[in-house]
Coordinates of C-alpha atoms in Angstrom, one line a residue:
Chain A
X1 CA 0.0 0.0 0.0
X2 CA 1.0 3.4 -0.4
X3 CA 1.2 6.1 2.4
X4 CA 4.4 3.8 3.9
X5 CA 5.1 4.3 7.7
X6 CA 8.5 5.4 8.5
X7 CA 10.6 6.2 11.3
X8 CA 12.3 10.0 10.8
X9 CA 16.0 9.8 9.9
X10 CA 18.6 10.2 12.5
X11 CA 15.6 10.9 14.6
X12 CA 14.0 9.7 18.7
X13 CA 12.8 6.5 17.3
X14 CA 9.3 7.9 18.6
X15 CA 9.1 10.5 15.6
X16 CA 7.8 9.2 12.9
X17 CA 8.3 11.0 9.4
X18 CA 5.4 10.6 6.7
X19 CA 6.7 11.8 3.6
X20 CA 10.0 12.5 2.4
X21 CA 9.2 16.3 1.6
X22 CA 7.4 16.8 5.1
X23 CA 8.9 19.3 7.2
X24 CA 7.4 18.4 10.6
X25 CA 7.3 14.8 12.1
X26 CA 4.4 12.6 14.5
X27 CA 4.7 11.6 17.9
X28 CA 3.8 8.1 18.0
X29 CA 3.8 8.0 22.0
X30 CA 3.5 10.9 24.7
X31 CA 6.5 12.5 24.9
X32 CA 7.3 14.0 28.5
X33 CA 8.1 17.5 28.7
X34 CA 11.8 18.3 29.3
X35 CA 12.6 15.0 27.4
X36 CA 16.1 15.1 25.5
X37 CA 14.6 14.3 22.0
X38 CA 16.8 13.9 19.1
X39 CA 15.1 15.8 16.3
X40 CA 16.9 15.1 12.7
X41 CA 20.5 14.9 14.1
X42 CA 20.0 18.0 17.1
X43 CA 19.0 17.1 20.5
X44 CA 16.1 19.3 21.3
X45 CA 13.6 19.6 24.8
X46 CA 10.2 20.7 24.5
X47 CA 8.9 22.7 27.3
X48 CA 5.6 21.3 27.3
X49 CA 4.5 17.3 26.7
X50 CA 4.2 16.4 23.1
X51 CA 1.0 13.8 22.8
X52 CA 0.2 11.0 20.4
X53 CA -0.3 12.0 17.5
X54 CA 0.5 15.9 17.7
X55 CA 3.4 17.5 15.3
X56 CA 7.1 18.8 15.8
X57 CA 9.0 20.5 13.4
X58 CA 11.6 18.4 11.4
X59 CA 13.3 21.7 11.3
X60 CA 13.4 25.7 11.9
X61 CA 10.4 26.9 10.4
X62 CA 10.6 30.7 9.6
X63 CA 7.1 32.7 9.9
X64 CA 5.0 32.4 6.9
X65 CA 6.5 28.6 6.0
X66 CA 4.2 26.3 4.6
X67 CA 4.0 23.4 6.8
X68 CA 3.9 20.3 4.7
X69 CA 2.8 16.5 5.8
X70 CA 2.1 13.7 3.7
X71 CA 3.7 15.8 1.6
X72 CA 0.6 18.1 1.1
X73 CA 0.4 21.7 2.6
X74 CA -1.4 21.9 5.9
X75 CA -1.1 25.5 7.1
X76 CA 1.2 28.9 7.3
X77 CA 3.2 29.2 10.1
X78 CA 2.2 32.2 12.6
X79 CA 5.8 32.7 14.2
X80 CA 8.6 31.0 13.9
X81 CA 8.9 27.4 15.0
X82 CA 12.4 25.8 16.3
X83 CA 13.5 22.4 15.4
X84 CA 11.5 20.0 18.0
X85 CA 9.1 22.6 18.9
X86 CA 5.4 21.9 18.7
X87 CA 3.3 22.5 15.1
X88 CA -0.1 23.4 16.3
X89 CA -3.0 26.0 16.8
X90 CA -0.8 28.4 18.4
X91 CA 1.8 28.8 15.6
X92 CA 0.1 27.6 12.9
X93 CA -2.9 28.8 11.0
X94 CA -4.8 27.3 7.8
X95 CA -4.9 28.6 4.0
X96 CA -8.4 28.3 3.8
X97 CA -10.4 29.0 7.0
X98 CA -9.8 29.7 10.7
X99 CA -9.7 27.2 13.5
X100 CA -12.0 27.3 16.1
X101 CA -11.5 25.5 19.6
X102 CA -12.9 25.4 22.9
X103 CA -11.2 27.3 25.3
X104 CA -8.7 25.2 26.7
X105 CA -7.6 24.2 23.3
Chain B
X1 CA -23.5 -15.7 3.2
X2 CA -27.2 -14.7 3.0
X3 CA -29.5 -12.0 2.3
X4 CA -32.7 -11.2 2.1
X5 CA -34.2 -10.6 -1.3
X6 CA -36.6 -7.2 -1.8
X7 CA -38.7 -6.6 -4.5
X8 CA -35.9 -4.1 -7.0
X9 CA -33.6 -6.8 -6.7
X10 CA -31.4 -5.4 -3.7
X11 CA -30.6 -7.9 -1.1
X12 CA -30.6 -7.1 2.7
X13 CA -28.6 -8.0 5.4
X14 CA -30.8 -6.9 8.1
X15 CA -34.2 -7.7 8.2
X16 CA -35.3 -4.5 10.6
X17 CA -39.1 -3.1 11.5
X18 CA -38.8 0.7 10.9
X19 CA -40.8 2.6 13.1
X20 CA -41.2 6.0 11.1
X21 CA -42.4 9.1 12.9
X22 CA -43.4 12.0 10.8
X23 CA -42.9 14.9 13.2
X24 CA -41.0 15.2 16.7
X25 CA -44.7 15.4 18.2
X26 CA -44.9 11.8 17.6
X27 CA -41.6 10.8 18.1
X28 CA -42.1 9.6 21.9
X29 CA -45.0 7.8 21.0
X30 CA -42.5 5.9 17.9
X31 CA -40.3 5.3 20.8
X32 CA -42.2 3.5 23.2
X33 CA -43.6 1.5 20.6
X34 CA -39.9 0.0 19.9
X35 CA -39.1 0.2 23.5
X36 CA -38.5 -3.4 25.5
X37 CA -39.2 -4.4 22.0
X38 CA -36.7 -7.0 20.0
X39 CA -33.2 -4.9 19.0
X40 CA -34.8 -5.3 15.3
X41 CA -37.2 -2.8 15.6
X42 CA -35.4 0.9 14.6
X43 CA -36.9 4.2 15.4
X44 CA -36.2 6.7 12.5
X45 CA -38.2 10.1 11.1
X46 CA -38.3 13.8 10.6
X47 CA -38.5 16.1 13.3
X48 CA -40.1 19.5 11.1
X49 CA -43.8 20.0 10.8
X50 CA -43.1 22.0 7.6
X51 CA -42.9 19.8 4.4
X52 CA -39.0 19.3 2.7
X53 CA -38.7 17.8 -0.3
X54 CA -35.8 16.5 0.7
X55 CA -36.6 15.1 4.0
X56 CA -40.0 12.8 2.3
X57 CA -37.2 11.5 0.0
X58 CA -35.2 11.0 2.1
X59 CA -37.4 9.0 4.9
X60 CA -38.7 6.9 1.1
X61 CA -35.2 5.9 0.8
X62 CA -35.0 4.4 4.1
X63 CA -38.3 2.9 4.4
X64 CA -37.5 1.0 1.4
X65 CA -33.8 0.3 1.9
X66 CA -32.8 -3.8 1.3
X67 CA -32.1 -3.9 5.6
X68 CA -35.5 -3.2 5.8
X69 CA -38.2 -5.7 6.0
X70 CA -41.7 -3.5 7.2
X71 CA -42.8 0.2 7.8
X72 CA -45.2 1.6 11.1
X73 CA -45.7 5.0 9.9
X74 CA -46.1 6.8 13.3
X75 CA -47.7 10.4 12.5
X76 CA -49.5 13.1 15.0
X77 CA -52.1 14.1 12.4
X78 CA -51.8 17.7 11.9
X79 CA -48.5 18.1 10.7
X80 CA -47.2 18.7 7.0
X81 CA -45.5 15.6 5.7
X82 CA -47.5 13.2 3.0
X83 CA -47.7 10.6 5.0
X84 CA -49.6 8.9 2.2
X85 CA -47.0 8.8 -0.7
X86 CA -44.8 7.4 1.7
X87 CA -47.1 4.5 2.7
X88 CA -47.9 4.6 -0.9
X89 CA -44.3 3.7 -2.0
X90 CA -43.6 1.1 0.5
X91 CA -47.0 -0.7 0.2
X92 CA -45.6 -0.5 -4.0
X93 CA -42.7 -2.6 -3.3
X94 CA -43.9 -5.6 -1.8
X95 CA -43.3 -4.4 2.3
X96 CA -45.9 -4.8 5.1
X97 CA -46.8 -1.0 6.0
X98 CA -49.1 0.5 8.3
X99 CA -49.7 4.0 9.1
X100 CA -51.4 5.4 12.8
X101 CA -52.2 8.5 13.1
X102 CA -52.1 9.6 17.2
X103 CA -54.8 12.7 16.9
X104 CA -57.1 9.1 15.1
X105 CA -56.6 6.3 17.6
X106 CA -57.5 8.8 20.5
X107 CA -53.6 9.3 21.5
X108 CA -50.6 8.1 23.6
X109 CA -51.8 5.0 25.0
X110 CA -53.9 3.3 22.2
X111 CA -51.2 4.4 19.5
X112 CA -48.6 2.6 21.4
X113 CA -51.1 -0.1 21.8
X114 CA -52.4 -0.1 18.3
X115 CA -48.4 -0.1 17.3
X116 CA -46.6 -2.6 19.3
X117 CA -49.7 -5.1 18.1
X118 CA -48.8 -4.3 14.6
X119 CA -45.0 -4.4 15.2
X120 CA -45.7 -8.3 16.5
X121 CA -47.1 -9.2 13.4
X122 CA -45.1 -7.9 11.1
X123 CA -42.3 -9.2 12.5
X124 CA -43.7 -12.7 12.3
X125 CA -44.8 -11.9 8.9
X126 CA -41.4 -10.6 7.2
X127 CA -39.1 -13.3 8.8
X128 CA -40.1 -15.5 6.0
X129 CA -39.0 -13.4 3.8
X130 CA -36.3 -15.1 0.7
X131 CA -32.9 -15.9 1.6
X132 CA -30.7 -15.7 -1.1
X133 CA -26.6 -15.8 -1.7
X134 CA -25.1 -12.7 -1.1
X135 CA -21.4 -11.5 -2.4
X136 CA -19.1 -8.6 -1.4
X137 CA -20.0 -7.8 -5.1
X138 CA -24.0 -7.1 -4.1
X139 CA -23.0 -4.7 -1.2
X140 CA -22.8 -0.6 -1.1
X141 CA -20.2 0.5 1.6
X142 CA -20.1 4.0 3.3
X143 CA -17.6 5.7 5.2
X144 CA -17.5 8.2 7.5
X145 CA -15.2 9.7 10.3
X146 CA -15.6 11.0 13.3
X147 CA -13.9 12.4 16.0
X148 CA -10.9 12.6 13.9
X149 CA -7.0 12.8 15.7
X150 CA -4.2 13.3 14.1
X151 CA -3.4 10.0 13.7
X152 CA -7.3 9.1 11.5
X153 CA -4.9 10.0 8.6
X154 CA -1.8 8.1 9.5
X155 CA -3.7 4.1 10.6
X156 CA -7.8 4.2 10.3
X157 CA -8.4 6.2 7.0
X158 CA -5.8 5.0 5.0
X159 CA -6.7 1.2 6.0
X160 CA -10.3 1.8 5.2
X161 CA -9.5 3.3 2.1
X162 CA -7.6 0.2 1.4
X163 CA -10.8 -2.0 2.1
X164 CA -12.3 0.5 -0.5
X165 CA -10.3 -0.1 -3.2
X166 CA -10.4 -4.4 -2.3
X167 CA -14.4 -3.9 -2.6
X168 CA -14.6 -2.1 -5.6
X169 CA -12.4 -5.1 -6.8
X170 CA -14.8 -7.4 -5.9
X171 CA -17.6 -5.5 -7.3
X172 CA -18.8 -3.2 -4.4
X173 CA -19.8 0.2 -4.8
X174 CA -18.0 2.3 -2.0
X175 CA -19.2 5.8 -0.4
X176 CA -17.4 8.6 0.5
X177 CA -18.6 12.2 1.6
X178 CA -18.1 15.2 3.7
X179 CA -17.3 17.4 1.0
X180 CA -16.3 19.9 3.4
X181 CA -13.3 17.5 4.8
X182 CA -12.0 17.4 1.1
X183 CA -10.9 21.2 1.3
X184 CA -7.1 21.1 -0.1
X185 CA -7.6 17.8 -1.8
X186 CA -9.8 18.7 -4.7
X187 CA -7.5 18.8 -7.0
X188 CA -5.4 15.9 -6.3
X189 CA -8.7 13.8 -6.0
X190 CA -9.9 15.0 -9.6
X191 CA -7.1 13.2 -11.0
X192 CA -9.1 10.2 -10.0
X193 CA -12.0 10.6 -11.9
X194 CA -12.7 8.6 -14.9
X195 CA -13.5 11.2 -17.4
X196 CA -12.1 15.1 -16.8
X197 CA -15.5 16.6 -17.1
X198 CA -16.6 14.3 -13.9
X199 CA -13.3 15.6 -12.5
X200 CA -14.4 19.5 -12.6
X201 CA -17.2 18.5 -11.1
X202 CA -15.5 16.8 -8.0
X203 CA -13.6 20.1 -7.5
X204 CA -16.7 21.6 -7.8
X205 CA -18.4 19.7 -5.1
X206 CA -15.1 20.7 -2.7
X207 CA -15.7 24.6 -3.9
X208 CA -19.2 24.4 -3.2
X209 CA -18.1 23.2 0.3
X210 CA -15.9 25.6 1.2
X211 CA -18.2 28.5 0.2
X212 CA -21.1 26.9 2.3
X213 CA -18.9 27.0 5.2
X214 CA -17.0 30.3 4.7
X215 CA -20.9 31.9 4.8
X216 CA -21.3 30.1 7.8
X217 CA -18.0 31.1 9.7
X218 CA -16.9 27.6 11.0
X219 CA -15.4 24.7 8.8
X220 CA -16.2 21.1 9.7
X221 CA -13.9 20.8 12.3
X222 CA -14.5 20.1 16.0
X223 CA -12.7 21.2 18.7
X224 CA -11.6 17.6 19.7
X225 CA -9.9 17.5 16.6
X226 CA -7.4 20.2 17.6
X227 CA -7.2 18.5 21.0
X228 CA -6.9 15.5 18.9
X229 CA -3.6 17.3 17.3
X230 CA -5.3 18.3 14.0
X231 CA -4.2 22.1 13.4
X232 CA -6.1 23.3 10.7
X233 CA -9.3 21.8 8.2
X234 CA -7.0 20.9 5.5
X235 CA -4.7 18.4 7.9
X236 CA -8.2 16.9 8.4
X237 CA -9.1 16.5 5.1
X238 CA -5.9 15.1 3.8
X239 CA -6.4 12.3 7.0
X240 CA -10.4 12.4 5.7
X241 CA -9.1 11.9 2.2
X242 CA -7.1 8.6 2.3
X243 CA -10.5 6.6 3.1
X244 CA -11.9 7.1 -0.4
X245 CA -8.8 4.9 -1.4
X246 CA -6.5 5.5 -4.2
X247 CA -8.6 3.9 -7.4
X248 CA -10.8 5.6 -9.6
X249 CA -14.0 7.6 -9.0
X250 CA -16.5 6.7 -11.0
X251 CA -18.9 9.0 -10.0
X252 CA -20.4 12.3 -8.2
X253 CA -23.9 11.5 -6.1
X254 CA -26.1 13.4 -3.9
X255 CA -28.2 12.1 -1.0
X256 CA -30.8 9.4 -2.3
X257 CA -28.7 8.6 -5.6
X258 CA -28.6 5.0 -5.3
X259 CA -25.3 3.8 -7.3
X260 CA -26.2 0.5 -9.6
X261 CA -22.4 -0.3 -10.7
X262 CA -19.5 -1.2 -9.3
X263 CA -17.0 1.8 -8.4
X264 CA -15.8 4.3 -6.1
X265 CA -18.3 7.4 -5.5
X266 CA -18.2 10.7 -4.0
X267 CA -21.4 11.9 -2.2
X268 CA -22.1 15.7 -2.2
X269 CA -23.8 16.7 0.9
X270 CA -23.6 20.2 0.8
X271 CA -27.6 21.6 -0.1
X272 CA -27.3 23.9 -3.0
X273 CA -29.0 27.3 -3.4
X274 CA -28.4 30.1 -0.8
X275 CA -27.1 28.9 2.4
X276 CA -30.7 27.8 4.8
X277 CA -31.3 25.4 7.8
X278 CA -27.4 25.5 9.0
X279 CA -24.8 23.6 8.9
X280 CA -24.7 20.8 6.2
X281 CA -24.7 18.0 8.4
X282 CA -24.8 18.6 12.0
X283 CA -23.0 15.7 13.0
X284 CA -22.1 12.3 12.2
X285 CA -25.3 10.1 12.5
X286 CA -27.1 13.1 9.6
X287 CA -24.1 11.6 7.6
X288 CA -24.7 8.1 8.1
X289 CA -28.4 8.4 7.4
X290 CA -27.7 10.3 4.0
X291 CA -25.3 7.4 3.2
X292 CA -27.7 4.8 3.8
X293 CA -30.3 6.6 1.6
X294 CA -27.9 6.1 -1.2
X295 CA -27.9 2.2 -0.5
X296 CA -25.0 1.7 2.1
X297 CA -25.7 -1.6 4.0
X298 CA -23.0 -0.8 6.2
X299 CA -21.0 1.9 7.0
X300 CA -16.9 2.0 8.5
X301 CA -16.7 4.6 11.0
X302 CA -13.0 5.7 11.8
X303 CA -13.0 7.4 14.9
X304 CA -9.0 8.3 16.8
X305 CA -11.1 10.7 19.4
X306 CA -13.1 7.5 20.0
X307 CA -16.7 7.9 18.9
X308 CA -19.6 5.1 20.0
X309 CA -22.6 6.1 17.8
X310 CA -24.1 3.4 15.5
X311 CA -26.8 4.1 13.6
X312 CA -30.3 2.7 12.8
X313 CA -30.8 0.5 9.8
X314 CA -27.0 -0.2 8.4
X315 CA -24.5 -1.6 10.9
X316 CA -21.8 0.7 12.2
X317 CA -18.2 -1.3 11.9
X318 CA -15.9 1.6 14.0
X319 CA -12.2 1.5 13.2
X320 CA -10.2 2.7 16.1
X321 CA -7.4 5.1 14.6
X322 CA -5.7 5.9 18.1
X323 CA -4.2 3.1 20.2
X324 CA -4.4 4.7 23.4
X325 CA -8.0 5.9 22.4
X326 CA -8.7 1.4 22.1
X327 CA -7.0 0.5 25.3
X328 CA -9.5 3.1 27.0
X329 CA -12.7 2.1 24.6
X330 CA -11.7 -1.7 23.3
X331 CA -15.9 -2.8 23.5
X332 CA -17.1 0.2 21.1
X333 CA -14.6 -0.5 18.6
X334 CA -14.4 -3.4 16.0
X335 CA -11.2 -2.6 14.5
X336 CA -8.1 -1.6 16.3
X337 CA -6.0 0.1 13.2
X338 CA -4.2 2.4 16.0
X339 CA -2.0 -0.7 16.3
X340 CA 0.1 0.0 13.0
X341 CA 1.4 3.2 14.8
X342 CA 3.0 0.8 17.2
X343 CA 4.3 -1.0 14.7
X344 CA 2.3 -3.8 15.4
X345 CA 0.7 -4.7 12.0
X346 CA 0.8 -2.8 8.5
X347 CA -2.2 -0.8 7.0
X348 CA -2.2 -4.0 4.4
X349 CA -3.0 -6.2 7.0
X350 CA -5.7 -4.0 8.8
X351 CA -7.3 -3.1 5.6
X352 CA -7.9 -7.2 5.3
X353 CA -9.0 -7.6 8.4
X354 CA -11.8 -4.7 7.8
X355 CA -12.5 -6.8 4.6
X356 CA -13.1 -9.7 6.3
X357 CA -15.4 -8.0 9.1
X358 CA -17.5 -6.5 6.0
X359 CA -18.2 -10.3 4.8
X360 CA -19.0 -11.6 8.8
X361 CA -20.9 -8.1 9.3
X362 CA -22.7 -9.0 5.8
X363 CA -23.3 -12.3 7.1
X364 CA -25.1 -11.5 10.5
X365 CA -22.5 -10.7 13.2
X366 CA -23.0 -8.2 15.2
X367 CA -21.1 -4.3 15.3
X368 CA -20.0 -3.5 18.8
X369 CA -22.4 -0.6 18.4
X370 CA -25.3 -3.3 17.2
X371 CA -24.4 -5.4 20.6
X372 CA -24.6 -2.4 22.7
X373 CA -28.1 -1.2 21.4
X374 CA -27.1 1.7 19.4
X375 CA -29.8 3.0 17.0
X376 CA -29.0 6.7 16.4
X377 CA -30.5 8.5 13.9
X378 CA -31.2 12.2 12.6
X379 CA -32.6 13.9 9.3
X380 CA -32.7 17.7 9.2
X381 CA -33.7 19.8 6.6
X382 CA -31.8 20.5 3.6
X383 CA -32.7 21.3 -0.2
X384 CA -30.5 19.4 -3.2
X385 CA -30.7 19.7 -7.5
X386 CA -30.5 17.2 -9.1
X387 CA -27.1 16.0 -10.1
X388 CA -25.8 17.3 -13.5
X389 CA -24.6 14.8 -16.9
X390 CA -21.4 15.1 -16.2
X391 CA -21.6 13.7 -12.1
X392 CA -22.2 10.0 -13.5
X393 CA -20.2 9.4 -17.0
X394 CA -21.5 5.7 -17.2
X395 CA -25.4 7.2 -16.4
X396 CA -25.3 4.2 -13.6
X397 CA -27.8 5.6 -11.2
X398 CA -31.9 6.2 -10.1
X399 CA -31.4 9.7 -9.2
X400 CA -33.7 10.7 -6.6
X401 CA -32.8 14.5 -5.7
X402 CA -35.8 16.8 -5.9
X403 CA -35.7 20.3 -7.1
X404 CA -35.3 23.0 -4.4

């Protein structure tokens, strides 16, 4: 099948890296906040717990970068993003319509 | 593997008692007909008084869909739905139907009465109905998700959308929709389409979409998807996308279009005209009920927030995208496709293993949603055209869609 499942190159074997033109990668388990994570070759920490599922970049991300996963476009980039940081609402923003959450989100 | 034969040919694999009511004002008295009743008997109907063309279509579509064996029409009297074209069309195809109206059988008590009687004997009546062989090749397959994470696009979509292009293999005819979780993957998706004309008007569909919901102010995203780790509606749709599968698409349907030949279809659920009523669909069970008007028998639900609904009339099979969302919810999920992120099993293997469950689920077994009781159901009003010539290339379909 297409859409193969790979683990990120030179990477915390709990990043997982969906296309070879992606710029950010996918937890596949909770990682802990404060956690020495090798991102792409750099040892990062994230200040806050990165869940299942939820984004890092691969790389610096300037403001205004097009993140990409699966290959495809998924959103502008509202500030910029360090290597290992977190890709989500607060830094990132769609091309086509806003995002609405609850409060806590 | 068996099912039972209705009168256009169609076979079922449920043999269900649909208790219809025809406005909210009698939909306690539907429910308490069905209540302590068999798990057979399904409570479905419209809640407006005000007539909809697309709602009576909609609830002839489901009285006569191949799950279902008999009709109760359950009305209050007064309202504005033609509760005699609808027994009208059932009684033409063979089915047991009966309408009550409360304000004639002197209310609450005696309709229930008068309706649980009727129930009895129908039921007696339709389980002799014809049993005949049934194939993958004789089945229309929906999908849906719900409560989408982040990881819906990484395990449970793309394994479903693997099952998808196995059925259409074997014949099936396979439904996706949710136009609106398409946005940023029109174009890609048109490339799929088996003549270019049919692939302007799948990017049309998407366009229509995103207009719909721009007027509206909110896209079709939830705020458990962000919590979920989605950021933004087109990371949704590219997850939403991989269930449709990678084959071709033979065609472009809207609620009630009932696909006669093999393929891959997209169903347009956005109402056309001038934006009325709301959202599109207001959640997932108005989605499952347009895809069953189209002919689903069954319907894969993939779900990484960890949904429970099932639906009336067409079994829910849920495939669990998050494996931390199946340790916590293992009993409402038939498929644990969250296990691939573990690296326990490839999407290959899960999309087989959702194959499989469609034959067993086509066969009799039970959904965990069926075991549990779930019956869910909504139909709100909406307003469709008719498709245009260029939505079905190979002409394949009995269009139902009303004018506005």
């Amino acid at each position: 099948m297409a859409r193969p499942v790979i683990m990120a190159a030179d990477s915390d074997p709990r990043l997982l890296r969906l296309a070879d033109s992606d710029n950010v990668l996918i937890a596949t388990a909770t990682i802990p906040a404060g956690e020495a994570v090798r991102v792409e070759g750099a040892v990062v920490r994230s200040p806050v717990s990165i869940p299942l599922g939820f984004k890092v970049a691969a790389r610096d991300l300037g403001e205004g970068t097009v993140a990409i996963r699966f290959g495809m476009p998924i959103g502008r980039t509202t500030a910029m993003v360090r290597r290992g940081e977190m890709v989500h609402t607060h830094n990132l923003e769609s091309l086509y319509m806003r995002t609405h959450a609850r409060g806590e989100a | 593997m068996e099912g039972y034969l209705r009168s256009d040919g169609r076979k079922g694999i449920r043999n269900v008692v649909a208790v219809i009511y025809t406005v909210e004002c009698s939909h306690h008295v539907a429910t308490r007909i069905a209540a302590g009743m068999e798990d057979d008997i399904h409570v479905i109907g419209f809640g407006g008084c005000y007539p909809n063309d697309y709602a009576a279509m909609m609830l002839e579509r489901l009285a006569t869909h191949p799950n279902v064996g008999a009709v109760l029409i359950v009305s209050l009297g007064c309202e504005g739905f033609d509760r005699a074209e609808l027994a009208r069309r059932v009684a033409a195809t063979g089915r047991p139907v009966h309408t009550l109206v409360v304000q004639h059988e002197g209310g609450t008590r005696t309709t229930i009465e008068a309706g649980r009687a009727w129930v009895r004997e129908a039921r007696t009546q339709i389980a002799s109905v014809a049993r005949v062989p049934i194939a993958l090749g004789d089945l229309v397959v929906g999908t849906i998700c719900g409560g989408s994470d982040s990881t819906s696009g990484i395990t449970a979509n793309p394994a479903v959308g693997g099952a998808f292009d196995r059925l259409v293999e074997a014949g099936a005819v396979t439904i996706f929709e949710e136009t609106g979780e398409l946005i940023g993957c029109e174009y890609r998706m048109a490339e799929r389409a088996i003549t270019p004309a049919l692939g302007e008007e799948l990017v049309a569909a998407v366009h229509k979409a995103e207009a719909y919901y721009k007027v509206l102010g909110h896209g079709s995203f939830a705020a458990g998807n962000a919590e979920g780790g989605l950021t933004t509606i087109e990371e949704k749709s590219l997850g939403a996308y991989a269930k449709s599968g990678h084959g071709p698409i033979s065609g472009v349907i809207k609620p009630g279009d009932i696909p006669a030949h093999a393929g891959c279809y997209l169903l347009d659920v956005i109402p056309d005209g001038e934006v009325r009523w709301g959202f599109p669909n207001i959640n997932d069970n108005a989605e499952a009920a347009e895809l069953m008007a189209c002919g689903a028998h069954m319907i894969l639900f993939t779900t990484g927030r960890g949904s429970v609904v099932g639906s009336a009339i067409a079994p829910i099979v849920k495939v669990c995208a998050n494996p931390e969302t199946y340790d916590r919810m293992a009993d409402d999920m038939d498929v644990n496709a969250g296990r691939v992120i573990r690296g326990q099993g490839t999407l290959a293997e899960v999309a087989d293993e959702i194959v499989d469950l469609v034959r067993q689920v086509a066969a009799g077994r039970p959904t965990a949603s069926e075991q549990m009781g779930h019956q869910e159901f909504v139909l709100t009003y909406k307003a469709f055209l008719p498709i245009g010539p260029a939505c079905l290339p190979l002409a394949q379909v009995a269009p139902a869609a009303q004018p506005a």
